PDB file of C-alpha atoms in Angstrom:
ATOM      1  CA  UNK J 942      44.100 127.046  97.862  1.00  0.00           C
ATOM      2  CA  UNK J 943      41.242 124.693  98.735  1.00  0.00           C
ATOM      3  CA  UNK J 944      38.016 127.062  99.882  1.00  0.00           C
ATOM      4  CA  UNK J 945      34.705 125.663 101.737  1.00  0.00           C
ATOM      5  CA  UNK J 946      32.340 128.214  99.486  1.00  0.00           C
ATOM      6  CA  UNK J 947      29.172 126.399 101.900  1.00  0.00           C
ATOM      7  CA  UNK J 948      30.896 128.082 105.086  1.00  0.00           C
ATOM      8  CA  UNK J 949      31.162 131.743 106.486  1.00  0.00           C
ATOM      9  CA  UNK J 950      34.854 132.722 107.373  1.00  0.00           C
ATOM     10  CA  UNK J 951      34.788 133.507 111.027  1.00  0.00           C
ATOM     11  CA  UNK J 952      36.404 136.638 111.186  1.00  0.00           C
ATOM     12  CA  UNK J 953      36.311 140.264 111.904  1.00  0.00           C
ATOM     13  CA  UNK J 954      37.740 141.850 108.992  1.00  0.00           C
ATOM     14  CA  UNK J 955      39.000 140.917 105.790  1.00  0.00           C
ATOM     15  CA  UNK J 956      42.771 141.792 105.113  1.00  0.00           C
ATOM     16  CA  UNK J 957      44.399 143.035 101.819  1.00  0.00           C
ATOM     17  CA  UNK J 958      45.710 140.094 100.753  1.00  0.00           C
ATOM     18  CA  UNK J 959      42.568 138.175 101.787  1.00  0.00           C
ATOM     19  CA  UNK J 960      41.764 140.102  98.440  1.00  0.00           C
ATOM     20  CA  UNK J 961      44.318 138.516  96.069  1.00  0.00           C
ATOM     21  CA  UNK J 962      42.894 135.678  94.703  1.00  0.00           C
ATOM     22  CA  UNK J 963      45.643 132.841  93.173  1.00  0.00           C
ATOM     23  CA  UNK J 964      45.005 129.216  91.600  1.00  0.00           C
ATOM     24  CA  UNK J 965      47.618 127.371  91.262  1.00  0.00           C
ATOM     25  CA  UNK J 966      48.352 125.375  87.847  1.00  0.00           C
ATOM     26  CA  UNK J 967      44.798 126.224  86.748  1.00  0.00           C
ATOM     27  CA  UNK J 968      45.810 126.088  83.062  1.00  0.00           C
ATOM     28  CA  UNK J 969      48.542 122.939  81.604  1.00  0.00           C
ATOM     29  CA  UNK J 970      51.718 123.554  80.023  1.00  0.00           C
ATOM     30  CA  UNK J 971      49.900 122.801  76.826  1.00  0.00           C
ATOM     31  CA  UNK J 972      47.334 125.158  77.106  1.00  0.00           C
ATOM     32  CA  UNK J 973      50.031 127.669  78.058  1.00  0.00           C
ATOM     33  CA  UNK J 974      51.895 126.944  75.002  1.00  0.00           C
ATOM     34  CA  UNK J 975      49.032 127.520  73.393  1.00  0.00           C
ATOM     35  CA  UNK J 976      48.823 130.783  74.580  1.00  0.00           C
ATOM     36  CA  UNK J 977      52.754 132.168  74.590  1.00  0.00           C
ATOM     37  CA  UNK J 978      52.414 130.724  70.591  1.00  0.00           C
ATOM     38  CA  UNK J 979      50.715 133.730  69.759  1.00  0.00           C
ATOM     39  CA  UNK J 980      52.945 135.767  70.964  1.00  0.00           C
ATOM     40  CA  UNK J 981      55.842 134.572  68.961  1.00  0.00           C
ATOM     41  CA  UNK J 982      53.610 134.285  66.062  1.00  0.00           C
ATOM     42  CA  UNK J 983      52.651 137.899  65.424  1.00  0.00           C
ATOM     43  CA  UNK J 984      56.265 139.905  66.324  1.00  0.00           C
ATOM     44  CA  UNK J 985      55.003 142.051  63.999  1.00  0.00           C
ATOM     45  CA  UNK J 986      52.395 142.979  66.186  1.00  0.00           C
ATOM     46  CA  UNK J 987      54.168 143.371  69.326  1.00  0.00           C
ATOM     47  CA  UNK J 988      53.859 146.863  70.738  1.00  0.00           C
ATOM     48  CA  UNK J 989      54.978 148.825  74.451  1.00  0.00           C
ATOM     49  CA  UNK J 990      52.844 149.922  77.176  1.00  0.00           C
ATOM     50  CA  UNK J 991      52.867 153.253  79.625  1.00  0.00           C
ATOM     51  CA  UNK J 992      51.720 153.069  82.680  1.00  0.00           C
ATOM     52  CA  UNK J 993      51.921 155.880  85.468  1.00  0.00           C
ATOM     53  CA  UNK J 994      54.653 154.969  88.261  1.00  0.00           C
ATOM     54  CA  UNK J 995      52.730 154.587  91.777  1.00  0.00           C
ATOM     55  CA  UNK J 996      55.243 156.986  93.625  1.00  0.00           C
ATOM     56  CA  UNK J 997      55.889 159.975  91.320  1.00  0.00           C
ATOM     57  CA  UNK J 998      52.966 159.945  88.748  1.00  0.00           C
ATOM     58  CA  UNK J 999      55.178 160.054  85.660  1.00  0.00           C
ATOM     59  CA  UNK J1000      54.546 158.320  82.567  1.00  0.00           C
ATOM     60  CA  UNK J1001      56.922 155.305  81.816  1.00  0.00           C
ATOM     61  CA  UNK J1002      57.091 153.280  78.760  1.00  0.00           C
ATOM     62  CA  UNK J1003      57.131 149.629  79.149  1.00  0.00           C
ATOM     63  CA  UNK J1004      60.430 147.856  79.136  1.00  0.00           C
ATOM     64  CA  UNK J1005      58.456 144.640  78.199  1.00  0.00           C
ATOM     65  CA  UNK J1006      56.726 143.953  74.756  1.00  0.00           C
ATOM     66  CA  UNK J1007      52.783 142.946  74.299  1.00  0.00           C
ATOM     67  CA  UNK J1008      50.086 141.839  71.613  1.00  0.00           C
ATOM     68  CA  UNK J1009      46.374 142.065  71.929  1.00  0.00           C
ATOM     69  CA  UNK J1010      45.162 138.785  70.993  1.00  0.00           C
ATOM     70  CA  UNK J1011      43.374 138.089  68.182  1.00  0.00           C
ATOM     71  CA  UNK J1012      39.683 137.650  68.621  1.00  0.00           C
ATOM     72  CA  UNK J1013      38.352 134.033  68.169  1.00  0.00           C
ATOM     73  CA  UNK J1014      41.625 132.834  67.878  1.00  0.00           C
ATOM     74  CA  UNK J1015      42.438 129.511  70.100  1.00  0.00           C
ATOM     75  CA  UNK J1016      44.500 131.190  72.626  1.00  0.00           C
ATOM     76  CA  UNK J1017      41.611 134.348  72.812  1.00  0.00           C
ATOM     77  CA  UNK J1018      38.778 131.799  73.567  1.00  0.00           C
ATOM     78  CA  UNK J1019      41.215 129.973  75.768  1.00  0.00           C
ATOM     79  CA  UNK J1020      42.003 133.154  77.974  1.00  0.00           C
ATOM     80  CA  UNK J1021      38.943 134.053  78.065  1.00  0.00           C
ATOM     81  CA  UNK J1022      37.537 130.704  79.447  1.00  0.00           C
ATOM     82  CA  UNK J1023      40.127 131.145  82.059  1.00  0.00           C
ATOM     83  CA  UNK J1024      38.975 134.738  83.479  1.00  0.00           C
ATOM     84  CA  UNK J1025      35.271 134.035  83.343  1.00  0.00           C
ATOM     85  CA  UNK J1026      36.401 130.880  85.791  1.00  0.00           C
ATOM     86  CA  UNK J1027      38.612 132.591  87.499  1.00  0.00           C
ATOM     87  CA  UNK J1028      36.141 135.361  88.129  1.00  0.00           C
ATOM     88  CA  UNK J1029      33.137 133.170  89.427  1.00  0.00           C
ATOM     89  CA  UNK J1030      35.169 131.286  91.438  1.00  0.00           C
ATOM     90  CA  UNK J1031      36.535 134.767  92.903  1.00  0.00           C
ATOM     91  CA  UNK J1032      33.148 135.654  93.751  1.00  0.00           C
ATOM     92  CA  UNK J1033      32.144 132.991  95.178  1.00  0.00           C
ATOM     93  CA  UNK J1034      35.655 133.283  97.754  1.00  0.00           C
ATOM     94  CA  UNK J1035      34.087 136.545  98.241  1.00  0.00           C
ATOM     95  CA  UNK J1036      30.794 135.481  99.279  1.00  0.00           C
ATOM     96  CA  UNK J1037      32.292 133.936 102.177  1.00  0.00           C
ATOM     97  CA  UNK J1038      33.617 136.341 104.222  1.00  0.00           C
ATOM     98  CA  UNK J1039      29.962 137.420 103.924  1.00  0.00           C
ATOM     99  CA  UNK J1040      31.407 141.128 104.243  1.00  0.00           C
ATOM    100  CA  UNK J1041      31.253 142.681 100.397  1.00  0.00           C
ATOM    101  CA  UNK J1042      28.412 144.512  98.442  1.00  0.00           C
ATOM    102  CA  UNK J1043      26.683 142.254  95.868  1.00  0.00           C
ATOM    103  CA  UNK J1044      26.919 144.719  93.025  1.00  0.00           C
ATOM    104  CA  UNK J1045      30.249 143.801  92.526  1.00  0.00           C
ATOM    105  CA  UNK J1046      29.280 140.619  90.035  1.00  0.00           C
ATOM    106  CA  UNK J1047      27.998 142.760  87.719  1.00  0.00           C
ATOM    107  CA  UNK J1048      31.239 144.931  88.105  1.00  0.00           C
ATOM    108  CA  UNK J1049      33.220 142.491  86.230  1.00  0.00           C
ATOM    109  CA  UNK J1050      31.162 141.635  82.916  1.00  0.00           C
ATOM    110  CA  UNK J1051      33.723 142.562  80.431  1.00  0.00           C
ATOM    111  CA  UNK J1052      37.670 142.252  79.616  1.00  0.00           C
ATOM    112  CA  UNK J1053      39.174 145.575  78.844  1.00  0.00           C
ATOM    113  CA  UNK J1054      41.988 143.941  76.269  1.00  0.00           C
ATOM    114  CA  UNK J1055      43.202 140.597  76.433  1.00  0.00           C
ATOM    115  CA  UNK J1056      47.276 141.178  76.386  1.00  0.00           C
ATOM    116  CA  UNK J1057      50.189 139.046  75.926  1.00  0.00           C
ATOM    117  CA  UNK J1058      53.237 140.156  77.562  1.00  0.00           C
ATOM    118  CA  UNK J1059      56.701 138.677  77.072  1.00  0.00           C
ATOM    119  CA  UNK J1060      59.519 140.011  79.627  1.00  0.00           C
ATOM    120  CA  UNK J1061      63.036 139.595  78.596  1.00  0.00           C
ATOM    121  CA  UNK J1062      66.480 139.080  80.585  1.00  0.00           C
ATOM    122  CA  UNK J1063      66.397 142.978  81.907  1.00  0.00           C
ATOM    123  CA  UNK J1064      62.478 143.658  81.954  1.00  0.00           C
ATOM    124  CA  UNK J1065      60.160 144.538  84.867  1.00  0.00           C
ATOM    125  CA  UNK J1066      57.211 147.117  85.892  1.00  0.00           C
ATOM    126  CA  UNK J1067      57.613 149.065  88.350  1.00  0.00           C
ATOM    127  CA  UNK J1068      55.413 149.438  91.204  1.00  0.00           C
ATOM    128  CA  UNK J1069      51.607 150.738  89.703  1.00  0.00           C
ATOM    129  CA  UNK J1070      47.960 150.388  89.119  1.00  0.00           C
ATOM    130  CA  UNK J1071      45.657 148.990  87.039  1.00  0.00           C
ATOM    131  CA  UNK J1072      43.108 151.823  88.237  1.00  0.00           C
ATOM    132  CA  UNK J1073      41.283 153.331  85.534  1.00  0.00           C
ATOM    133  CA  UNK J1074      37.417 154.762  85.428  1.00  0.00           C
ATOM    134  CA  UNK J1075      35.063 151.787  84.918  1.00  0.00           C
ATOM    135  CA  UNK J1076      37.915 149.177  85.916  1.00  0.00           C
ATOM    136  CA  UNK J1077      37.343 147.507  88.869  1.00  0.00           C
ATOM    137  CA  UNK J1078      39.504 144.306  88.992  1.00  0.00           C
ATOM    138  CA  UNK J1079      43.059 142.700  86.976  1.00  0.00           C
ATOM    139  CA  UNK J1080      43.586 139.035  86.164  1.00  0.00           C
ATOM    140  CA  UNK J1081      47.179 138.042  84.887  1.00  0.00           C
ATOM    141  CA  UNK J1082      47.839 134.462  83.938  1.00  0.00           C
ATOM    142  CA  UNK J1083      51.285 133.130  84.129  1.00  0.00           C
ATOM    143  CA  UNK J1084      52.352 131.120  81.533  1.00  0.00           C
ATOM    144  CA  UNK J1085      55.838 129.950  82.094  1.00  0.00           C
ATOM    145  CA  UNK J1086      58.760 129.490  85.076  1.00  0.00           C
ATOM    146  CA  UNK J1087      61.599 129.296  82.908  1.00  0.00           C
ATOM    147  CA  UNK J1088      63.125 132.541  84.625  1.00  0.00           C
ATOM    148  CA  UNK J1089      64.259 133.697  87.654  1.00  0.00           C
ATOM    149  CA  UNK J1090      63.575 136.905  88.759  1.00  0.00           C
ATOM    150  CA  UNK J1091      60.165 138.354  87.746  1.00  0.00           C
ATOM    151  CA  UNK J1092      58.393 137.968  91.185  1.00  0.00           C
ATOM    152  CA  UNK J1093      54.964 139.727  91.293  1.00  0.00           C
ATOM    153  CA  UNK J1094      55.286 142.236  94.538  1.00  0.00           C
ATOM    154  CA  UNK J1095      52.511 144.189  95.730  1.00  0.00           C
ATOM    155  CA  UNK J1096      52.882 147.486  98.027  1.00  0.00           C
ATOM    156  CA  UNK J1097      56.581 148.175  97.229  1.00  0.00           C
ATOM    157  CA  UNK J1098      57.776 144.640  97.671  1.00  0.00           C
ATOM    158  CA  UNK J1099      56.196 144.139 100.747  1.00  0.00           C
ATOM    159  CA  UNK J1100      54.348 141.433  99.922  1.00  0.00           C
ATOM    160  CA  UNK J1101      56.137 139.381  97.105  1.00  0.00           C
ATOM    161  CA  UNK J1102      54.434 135.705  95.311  1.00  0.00           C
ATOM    162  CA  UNK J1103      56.543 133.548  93.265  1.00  0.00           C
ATOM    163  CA  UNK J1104      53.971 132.643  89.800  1.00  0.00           C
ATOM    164  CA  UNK J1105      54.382 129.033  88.495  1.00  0.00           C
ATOM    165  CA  UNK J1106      53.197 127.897  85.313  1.00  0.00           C
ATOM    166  CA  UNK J1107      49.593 128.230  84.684  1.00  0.00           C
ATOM    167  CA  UNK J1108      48.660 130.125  88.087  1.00  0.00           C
ATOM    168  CA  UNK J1109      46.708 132.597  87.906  1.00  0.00           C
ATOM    169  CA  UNK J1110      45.991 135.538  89.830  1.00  0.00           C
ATOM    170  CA  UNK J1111      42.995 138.123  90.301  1.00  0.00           C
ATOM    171  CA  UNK J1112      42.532 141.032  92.398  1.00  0.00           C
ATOM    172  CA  UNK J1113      40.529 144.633  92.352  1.00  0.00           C
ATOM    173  CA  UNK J1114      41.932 147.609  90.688  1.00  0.00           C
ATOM    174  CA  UNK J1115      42.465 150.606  92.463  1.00  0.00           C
ATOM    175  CA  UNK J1116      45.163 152.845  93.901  1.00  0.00           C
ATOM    176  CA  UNK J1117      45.601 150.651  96.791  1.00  0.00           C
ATOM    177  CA  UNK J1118      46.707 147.629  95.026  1.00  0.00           C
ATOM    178  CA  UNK J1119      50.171 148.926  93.853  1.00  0.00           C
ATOM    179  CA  UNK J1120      52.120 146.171  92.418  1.00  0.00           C
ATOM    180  CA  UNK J1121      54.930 145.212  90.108  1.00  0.00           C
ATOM    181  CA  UNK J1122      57.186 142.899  88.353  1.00  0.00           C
ATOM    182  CA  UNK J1123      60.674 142.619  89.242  1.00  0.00           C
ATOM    183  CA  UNK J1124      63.526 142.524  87.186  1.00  0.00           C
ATOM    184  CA  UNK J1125      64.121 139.050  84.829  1.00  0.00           C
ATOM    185  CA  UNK J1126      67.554 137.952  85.951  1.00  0.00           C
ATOM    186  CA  UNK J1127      67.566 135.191  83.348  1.00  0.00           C
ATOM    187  CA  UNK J1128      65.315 133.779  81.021  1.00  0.00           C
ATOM    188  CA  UNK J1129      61.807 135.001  79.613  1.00  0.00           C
ATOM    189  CA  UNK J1130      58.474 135.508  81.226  1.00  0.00           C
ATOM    190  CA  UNK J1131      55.608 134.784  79.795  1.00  0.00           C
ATOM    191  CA  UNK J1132      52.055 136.032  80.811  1.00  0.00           C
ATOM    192  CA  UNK J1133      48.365 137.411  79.559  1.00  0.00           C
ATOM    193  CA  UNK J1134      46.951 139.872  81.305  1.00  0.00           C
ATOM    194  CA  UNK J1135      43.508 142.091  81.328  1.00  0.00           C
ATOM    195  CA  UNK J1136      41.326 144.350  83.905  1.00  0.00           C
ATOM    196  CA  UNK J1137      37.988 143.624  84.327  1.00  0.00           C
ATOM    197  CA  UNK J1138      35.269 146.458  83.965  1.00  0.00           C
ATOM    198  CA  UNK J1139      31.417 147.079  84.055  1.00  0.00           C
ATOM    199  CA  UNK J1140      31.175 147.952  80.724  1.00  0.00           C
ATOM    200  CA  UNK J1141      32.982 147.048  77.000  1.00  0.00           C
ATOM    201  CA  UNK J1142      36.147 149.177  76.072  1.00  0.00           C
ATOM    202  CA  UNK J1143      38.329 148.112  73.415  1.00  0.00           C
ATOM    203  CA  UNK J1144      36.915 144.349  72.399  1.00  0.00           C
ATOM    204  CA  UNK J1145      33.646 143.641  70.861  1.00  0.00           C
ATOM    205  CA  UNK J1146      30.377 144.050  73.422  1.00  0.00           C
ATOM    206  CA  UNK J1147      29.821 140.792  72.600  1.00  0.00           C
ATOM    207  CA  UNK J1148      32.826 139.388  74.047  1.00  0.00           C
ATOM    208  CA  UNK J1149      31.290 139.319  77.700  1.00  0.00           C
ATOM    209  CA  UNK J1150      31.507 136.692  81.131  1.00  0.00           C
ATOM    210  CA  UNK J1151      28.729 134.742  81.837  1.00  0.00           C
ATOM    211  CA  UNK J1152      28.731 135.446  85.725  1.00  0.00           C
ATOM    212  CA  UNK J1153      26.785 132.672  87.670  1.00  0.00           C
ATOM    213  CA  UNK J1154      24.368 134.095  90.227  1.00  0.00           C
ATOM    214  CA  UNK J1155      24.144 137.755  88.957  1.00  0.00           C
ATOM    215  CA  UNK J1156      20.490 137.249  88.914  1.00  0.00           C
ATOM    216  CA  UNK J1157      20.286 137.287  92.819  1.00  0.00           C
ATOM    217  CA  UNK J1158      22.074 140.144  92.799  1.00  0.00           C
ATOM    218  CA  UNK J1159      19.911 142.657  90.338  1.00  0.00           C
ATOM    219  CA  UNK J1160      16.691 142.622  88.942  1.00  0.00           C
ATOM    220  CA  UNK J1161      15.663 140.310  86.358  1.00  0.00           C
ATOM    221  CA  UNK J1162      14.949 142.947  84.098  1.00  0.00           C
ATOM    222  CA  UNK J1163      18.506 144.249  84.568  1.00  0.00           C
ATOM    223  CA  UNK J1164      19.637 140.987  84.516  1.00  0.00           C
ATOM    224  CA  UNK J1165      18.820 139.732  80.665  1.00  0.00           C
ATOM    225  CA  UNK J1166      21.295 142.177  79.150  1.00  0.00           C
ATOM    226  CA  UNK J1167      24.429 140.259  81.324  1.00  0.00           C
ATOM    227  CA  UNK J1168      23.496 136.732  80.812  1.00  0.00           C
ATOM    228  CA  UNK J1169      24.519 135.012  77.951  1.00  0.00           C
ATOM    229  CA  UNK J1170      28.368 133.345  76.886  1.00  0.00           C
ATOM    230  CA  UNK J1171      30.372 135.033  74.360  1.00  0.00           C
ATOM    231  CA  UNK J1172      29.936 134.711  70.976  1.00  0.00           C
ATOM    232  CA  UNK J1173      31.527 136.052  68.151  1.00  0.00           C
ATOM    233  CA  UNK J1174      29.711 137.279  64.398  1.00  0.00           C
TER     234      UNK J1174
END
């Protein structure tokens, strides 16, 4: 996806999946490997999710397995060098449709949890949202293609993409953006995954994006607390 940031789009109004944000390849197979060797590190660790099913509002337990990665660790500081990219570069797509409210940089300061998911032969999500209160976007990070299967569908498969190896994807999170993964046919998916929100939940406050430009956005007074690069003590 190549994107003049130095021109307005010319047009009317912005459609849903103008919203959904993908780079293709944006991290190596390397630096994936990196990432899916936590995972297989710390099975001990591995835990499953619930989520709420879009269409009835029930509870549902995960049928894949996740870890929380570990904080500092190579493949932590790696994802999160992704997302902060991934996230200035989204808001700078933004910017040109010159159509959206400014505020939103300072919307996405913070990862909720970074997660490492592993889908087996048999494994999916079914159609959801990442909505919760103070989360206002989602950022998943493919890791692998040895699979087939596992397409990423929003709106009840309406709209289906096809992940490659180090693409990765951001969007907001809210009711409307009901998506899933489909069933693994064969093989295992790897990917990491976290919303984005305005303020720290489970990680460290210190563990924060650096979001270019948020200074044009707010006042400089609001501004200091939101401007510096993660670090850990």
């Amino acid at each position: 996806m190549k994107i003049n940031m130095n021109k307005t789009r010319k047009m009317t109004v912005p459609t849903l999946t103008d919203l959904l944000f993908i780079k293709r390849g944006f991290l190596s197979k390397e630096q994936c490997d990196v990432i899916i060797n936590e995972f297989e590190s710390n099975h001990h660790k591995q835990y499953l999710e619930a989520y709420e099913d879009a269409s009835t509002q029930l509870r549902k337990e995960s049928t894949y397995t996740a870890i929380s990665s570990q904080v500092g660790s190579e493949s932590f500081n790696l994802i999160h060098s992704t997302v902060e990219k991934i996230i200035n570069q989204y808001h700078d797509y933004l910017d040109s449709f010159d159509a959206f409210h400014k505020a939103r940089r300072e919307t996405l300061m913070y990862p909720h949890n970074y997660r490492i998911l592993k889908y087996e032969e048999g494994a999916s999500i079914q159609p959801h949202s990442d909505h919760q209160i103070g989360i206002y976007g989602s950022c998943t990070i493919n890791l692998n293609d040895e699979y087939t299967g596992g397409d990423f569908c929003f709106w009840n498969g309406k709209h289906r993409l096809k992940l490659g190896q180090g693409d990765v994807i951001i969007f907001p999170a809210d009711y409307f953006w009901v998506h899933e993964v489909k069933k693994i046919m064969s093989g295992v998916r790897y990917s990491a995954n976290t919303f984005l929100g305005k303020m720290p939940e489970h990680l460290p406050r210190n563990v924060k994006f650096n979001i270019e430009n948020l200074d044009q956005d707010l006042d400089q007074d609001t501004t200091k607390s939101f401007k510096s690069h993660v670090t850990y003590s």
